[in-house]
Coordinates of N, CA and C in Angstrom, one line a residue:
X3 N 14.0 -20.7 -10.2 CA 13.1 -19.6 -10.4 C 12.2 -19.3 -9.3
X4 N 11.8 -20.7 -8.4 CA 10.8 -20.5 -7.6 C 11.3 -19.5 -6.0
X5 N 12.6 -20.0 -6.1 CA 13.4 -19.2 -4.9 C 13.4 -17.7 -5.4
X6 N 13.8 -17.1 -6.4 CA 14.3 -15.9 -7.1 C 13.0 -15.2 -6.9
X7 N 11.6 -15.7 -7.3 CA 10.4 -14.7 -6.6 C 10.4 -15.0 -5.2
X8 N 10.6 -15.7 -4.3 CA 10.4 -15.7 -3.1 C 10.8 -14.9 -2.6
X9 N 12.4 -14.7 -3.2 CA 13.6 -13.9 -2.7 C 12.8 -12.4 -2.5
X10 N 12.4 -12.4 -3.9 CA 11.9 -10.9 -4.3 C 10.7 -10.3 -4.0
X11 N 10.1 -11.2 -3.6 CA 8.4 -11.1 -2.7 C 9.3 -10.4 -1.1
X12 N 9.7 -10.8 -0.7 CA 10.5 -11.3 0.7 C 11.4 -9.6 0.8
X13 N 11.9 -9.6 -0.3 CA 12.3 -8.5 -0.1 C 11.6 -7.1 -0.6
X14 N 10.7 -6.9 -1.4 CA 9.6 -6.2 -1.6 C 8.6 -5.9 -0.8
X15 N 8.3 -6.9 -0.1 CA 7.6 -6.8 1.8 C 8.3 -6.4 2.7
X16 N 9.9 -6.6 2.4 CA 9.9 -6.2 3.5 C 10.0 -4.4 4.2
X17 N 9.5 -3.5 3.2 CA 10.1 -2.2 3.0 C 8.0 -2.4 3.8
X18 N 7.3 -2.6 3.6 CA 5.9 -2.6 4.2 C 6.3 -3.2 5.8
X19 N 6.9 -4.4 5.5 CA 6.6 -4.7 7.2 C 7.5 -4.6 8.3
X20 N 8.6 -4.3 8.1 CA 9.6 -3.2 9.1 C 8.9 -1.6 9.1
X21 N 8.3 -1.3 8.4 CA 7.7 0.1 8.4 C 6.3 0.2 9.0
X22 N 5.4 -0.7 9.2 CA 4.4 -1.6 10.0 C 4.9 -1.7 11.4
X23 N 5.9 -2.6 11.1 CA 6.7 -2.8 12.7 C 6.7 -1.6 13.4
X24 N 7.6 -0.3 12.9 CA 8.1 0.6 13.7 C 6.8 1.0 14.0
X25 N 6.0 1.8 12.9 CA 4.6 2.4 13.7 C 4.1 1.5 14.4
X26 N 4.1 0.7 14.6 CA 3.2 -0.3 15.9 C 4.1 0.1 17.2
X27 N 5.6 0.3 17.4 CA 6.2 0.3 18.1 C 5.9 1.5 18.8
X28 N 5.7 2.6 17.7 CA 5.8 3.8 18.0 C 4.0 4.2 18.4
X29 N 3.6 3.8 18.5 CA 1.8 4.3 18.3 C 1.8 4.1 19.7
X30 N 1.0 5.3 20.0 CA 0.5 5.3 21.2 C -0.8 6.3 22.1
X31 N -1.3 6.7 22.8 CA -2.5 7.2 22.7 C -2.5 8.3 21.8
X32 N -1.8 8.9 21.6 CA -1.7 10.4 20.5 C -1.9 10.1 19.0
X33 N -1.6 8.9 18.8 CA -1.0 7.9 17.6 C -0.1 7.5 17.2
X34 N 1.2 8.2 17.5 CA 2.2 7.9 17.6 C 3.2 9.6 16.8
X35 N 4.3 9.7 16.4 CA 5.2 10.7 15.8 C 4.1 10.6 14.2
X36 N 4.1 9.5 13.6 CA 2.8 10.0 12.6 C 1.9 10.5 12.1
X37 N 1.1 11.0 13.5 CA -0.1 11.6 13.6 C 0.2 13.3 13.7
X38 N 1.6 13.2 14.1 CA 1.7 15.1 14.1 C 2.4 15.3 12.5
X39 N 2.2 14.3 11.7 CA 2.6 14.5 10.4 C 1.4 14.4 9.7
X40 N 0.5 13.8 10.2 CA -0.6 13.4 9.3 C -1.5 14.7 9.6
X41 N -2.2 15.1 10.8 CA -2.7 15.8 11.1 C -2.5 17.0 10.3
X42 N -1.9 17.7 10.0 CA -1.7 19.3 9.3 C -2.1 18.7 8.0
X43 N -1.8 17.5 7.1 CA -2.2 16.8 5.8 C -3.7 16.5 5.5
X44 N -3.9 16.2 6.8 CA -5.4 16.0 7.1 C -6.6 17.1 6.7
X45 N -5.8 18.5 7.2 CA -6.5 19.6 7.7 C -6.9 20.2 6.3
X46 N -5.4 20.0 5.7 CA -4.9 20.6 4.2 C -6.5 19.7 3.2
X47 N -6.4 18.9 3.3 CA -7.1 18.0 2.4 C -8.4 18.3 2.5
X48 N -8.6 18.3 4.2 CA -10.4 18.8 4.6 C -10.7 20.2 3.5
X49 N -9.8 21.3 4.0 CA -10.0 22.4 3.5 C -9.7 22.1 1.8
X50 N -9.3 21.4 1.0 CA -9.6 21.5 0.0 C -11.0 20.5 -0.7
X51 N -11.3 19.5 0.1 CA -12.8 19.2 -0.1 C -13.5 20.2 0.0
X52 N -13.5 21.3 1.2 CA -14.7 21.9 1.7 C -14.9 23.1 0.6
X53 N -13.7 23.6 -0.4 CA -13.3 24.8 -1.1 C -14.2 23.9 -2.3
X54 N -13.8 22.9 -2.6 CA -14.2 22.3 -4.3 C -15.6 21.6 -3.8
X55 N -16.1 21.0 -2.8 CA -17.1 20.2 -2.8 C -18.7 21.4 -2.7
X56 N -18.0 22.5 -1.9 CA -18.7 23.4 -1.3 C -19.7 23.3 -0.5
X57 N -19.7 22.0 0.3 CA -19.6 21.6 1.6 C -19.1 21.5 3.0
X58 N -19.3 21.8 4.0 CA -18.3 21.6 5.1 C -18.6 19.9 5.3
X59 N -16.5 19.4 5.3 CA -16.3 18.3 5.7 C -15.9 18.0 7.0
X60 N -16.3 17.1 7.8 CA -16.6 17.5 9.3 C -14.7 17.1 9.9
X61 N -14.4 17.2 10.9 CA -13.4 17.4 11.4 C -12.3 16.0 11.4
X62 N -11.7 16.2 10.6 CA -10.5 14.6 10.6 C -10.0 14.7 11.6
X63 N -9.5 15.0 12.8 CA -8.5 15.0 13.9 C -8.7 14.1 14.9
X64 N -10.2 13.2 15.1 CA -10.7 12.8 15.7 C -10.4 11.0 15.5
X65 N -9.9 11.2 14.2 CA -10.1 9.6 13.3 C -9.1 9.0 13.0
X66 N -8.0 10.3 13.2 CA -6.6 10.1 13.1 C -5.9 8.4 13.8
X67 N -6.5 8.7 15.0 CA -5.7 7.1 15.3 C -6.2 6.0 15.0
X68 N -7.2 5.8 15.0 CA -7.8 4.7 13.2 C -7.4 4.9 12.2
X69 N -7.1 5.8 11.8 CA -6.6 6.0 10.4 C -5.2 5.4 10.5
X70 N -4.0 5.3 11.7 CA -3.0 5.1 11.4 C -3.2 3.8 12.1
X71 N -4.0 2.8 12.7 CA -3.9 1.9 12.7 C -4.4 0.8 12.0
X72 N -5.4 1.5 11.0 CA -5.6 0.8 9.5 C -4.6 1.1 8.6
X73 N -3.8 1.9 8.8 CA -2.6 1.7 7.9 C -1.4 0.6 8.4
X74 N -1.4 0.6 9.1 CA -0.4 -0.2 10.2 C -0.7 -1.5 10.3
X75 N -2.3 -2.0 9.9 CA -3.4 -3.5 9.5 C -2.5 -3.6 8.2
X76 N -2.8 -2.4 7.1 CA -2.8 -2.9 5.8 C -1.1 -2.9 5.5
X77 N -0.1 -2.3 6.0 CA 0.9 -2.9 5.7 C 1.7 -3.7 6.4
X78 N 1.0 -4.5 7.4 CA 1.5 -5.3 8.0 C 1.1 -6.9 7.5
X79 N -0.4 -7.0 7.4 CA -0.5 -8.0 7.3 C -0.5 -8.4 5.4
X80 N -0.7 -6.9 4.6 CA -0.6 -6.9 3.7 C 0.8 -7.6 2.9
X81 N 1.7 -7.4 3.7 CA 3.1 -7.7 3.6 C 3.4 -8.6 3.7
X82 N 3.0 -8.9 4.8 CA 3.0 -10.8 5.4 C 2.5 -11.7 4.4
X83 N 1.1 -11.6 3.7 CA 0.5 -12.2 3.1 C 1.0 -11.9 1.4
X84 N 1.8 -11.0 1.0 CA 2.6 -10.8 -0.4 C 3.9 -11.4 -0.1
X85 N 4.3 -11.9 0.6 CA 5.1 -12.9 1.4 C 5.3 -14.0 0.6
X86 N 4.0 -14.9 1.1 CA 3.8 -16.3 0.4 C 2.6 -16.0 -0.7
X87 N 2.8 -14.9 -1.7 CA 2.3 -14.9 -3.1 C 0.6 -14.7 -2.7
X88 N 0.2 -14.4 -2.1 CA -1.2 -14.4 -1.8 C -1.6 -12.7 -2.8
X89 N -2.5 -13.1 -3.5 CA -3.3 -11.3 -4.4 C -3.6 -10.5 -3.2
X90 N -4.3 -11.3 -2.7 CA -5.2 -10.3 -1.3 C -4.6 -9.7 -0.3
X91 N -2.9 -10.0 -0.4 CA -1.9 -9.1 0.4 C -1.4 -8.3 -0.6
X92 N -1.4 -8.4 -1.8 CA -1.5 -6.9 -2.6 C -2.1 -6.3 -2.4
X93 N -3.6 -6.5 -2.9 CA -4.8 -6.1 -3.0 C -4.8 -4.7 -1.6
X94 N -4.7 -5.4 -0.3 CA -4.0 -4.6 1.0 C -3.1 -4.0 0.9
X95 N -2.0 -3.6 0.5 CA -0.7 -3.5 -0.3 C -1.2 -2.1 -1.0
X96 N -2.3 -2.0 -2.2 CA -2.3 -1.3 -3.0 C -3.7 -0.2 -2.6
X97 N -4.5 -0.9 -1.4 CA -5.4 0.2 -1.0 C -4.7 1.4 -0.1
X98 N -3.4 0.4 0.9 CA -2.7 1.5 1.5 C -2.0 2.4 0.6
X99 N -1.4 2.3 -0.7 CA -0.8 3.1 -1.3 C -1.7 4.3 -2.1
X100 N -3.0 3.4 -2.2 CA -4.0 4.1 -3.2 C -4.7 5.2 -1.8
X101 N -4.3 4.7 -0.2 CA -5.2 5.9 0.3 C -4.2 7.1 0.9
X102 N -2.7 6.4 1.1 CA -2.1 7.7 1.7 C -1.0 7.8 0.4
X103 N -0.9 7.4 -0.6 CA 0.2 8.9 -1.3 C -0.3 9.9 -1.8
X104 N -1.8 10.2 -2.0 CA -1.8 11.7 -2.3 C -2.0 12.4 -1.2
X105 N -2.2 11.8 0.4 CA -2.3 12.8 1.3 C -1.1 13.0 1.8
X106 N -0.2 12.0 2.1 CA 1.0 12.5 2.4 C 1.9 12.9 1.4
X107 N 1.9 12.9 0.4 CA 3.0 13.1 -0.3 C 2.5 14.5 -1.5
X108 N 1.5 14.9 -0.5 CA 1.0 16.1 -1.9 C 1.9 17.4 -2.3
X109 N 2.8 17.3 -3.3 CA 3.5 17.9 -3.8 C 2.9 19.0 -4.2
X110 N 1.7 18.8 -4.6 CA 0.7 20.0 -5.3 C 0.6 21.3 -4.6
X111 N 0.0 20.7 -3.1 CA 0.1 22.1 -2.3 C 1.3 23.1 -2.4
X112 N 2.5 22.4 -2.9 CA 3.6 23.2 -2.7 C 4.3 24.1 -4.3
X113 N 4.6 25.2 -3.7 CA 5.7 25.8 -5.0 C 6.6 25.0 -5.6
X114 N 6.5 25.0 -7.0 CA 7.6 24.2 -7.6 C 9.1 24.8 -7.2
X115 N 9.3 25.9 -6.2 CA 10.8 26.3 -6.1 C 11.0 26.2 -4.5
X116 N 9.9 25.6 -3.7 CA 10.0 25.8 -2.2 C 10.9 24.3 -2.2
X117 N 11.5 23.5 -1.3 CA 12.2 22.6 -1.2 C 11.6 21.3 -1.2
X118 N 10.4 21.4 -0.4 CA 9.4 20.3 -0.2 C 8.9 19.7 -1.4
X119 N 8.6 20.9 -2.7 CA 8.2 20.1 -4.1 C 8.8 18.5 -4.1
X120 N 10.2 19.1 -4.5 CA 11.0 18.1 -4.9 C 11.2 16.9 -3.8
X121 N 11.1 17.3 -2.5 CA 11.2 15.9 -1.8 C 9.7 15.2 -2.2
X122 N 8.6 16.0 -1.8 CA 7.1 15.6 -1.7 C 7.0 14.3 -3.4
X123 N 7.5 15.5 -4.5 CA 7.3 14.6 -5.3 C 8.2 13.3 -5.8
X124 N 8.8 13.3 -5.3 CA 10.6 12.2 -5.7 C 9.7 10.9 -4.5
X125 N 9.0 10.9 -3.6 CA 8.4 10.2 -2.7 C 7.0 9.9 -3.1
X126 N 6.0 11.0 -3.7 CA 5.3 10.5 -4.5 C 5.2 9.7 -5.4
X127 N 6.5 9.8 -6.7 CA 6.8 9.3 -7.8 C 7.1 7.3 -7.2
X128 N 7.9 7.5 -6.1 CA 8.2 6.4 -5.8 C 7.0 5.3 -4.9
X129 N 6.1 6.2 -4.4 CA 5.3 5.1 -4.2 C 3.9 5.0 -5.2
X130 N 4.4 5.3 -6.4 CA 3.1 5.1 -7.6 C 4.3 4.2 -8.5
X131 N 5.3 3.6 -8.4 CA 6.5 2.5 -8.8 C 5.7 2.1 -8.3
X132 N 5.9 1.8 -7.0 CA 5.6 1.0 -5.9 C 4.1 0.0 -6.1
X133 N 3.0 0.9 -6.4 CA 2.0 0.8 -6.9 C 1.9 0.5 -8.6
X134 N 2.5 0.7 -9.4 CA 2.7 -0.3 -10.1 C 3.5 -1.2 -10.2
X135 N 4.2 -1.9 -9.5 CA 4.6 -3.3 -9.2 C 3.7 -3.9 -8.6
X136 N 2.9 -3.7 -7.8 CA 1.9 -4.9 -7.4 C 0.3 -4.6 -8.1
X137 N 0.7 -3.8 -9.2 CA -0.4 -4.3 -10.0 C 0.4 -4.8 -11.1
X138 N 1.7 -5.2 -11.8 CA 2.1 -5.5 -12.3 C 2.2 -7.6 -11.4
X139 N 1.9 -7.6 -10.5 CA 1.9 -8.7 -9.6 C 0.7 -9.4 -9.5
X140 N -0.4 -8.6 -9.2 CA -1.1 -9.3 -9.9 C -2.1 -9.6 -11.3
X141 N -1.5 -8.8 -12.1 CA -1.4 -8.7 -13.3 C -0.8 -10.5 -13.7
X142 N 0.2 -10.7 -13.4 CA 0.9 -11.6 -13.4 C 0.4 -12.7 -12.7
X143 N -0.2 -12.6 -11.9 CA -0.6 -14.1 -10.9 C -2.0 -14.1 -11.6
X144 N -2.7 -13.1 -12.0 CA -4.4 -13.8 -12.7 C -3.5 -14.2 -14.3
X145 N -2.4 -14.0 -14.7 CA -2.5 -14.3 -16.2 C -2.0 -16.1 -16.6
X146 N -1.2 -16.3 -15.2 CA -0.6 -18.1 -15.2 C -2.7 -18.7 -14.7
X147 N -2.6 -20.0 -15.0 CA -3.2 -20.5 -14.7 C -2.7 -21.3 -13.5
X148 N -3.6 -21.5 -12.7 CA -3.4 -21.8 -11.1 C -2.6 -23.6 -11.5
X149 N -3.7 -24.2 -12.2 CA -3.2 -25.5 -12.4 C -3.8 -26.2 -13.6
X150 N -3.1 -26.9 -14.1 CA -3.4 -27.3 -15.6 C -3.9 -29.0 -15.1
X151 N -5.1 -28.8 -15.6 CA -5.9 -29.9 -15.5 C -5.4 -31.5 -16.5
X152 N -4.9 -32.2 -16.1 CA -4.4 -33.3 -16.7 C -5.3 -34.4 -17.7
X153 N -5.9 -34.2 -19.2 CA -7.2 -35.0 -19.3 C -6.4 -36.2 -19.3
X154 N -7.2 -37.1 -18.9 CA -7.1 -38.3 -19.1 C -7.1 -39.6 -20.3
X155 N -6.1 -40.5 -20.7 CA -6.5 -41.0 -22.2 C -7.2 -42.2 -21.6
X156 N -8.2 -42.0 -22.8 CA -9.9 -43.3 -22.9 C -9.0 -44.3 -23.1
X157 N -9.4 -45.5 -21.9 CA -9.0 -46.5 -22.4 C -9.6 -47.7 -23.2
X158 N -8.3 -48.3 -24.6 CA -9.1 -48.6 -25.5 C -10.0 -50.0 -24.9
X159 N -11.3 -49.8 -25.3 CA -11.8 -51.2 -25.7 C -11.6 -52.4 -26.0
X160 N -11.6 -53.4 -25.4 CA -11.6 -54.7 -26.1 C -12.7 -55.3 -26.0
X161 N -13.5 -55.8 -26.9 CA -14.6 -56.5 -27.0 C -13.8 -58.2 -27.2

């Protein structure tokens, strides 16, 4: 059993850390091919805080390459560390999922008959799976008990 989750840790990370790898590969002073995907998502999102908040939110374009190299932290090492069963490479795991699938994958902005719906949401759908498997994980790791304390039997007396 103990191989069959490793197996499955192992292969469940690895869709985070080959996808970590490439953007590292690919990053570079611009931020890499991600950042001209993120950027227009970015802008989309500003202008819908600034419409509902009724505030101007100050300019994301600037933050962009931190933004993709904290993504590129959290599923890299996030991955690594859901690896050998660690929560706190979930925990990393599920902040990156909880911060980019409604920006990148906002289906909303789009007509239910333009083409993008259906990709946007078939991608969204899949990384809220995604996101409930590793809270189904650690769901699972706080409900075992780490280790079962052995009492010890009193030994009898002889007077």
């Amino acid at each position: 059993m103990g191989f069959f989750s490793f197996l499955g840790r192992v292969l469940f990370a690895s869709l985070f850390i080959l996808s970590a790898w490439q953007m590292f590969n690919e990053f570079d002073a611009t931020g890499g091919p991600i950042a001209k995907e993120l950027i227009p998502k970015l802008n989309v999102l500003r202008g819908n805080l600034s419409s509902k908040l009724g505030v101007a939110v100050p300019q994301l374009d600037l933050q962009v390459r931190q933004l993709i190299a904290t993504i590129i932290f959290l599923k890299g090492v996030g991955g690594i560390l859901f690896v050998f069963g660690s929560t706190f490479g979930s925990y990393l795991l599920l902040s990156y999922l909880a911060l980019t699938t409604p920006i990148l994958y906002d289906f909303y902005n789009y007509s239910p008959k333009r083409p993008e719906h259906s990709l946007l949401l078939n991608d969204f759908v899949q990384n809220v799976a995604l996101f409930g498997a590793l809270l189904f994980f650690v769901g699972m790791k706080n409900s075992i008990p780490r280790r079962q304390l052995r009492k010890k039997n009193p030994k009898a007396k002889t007077n």
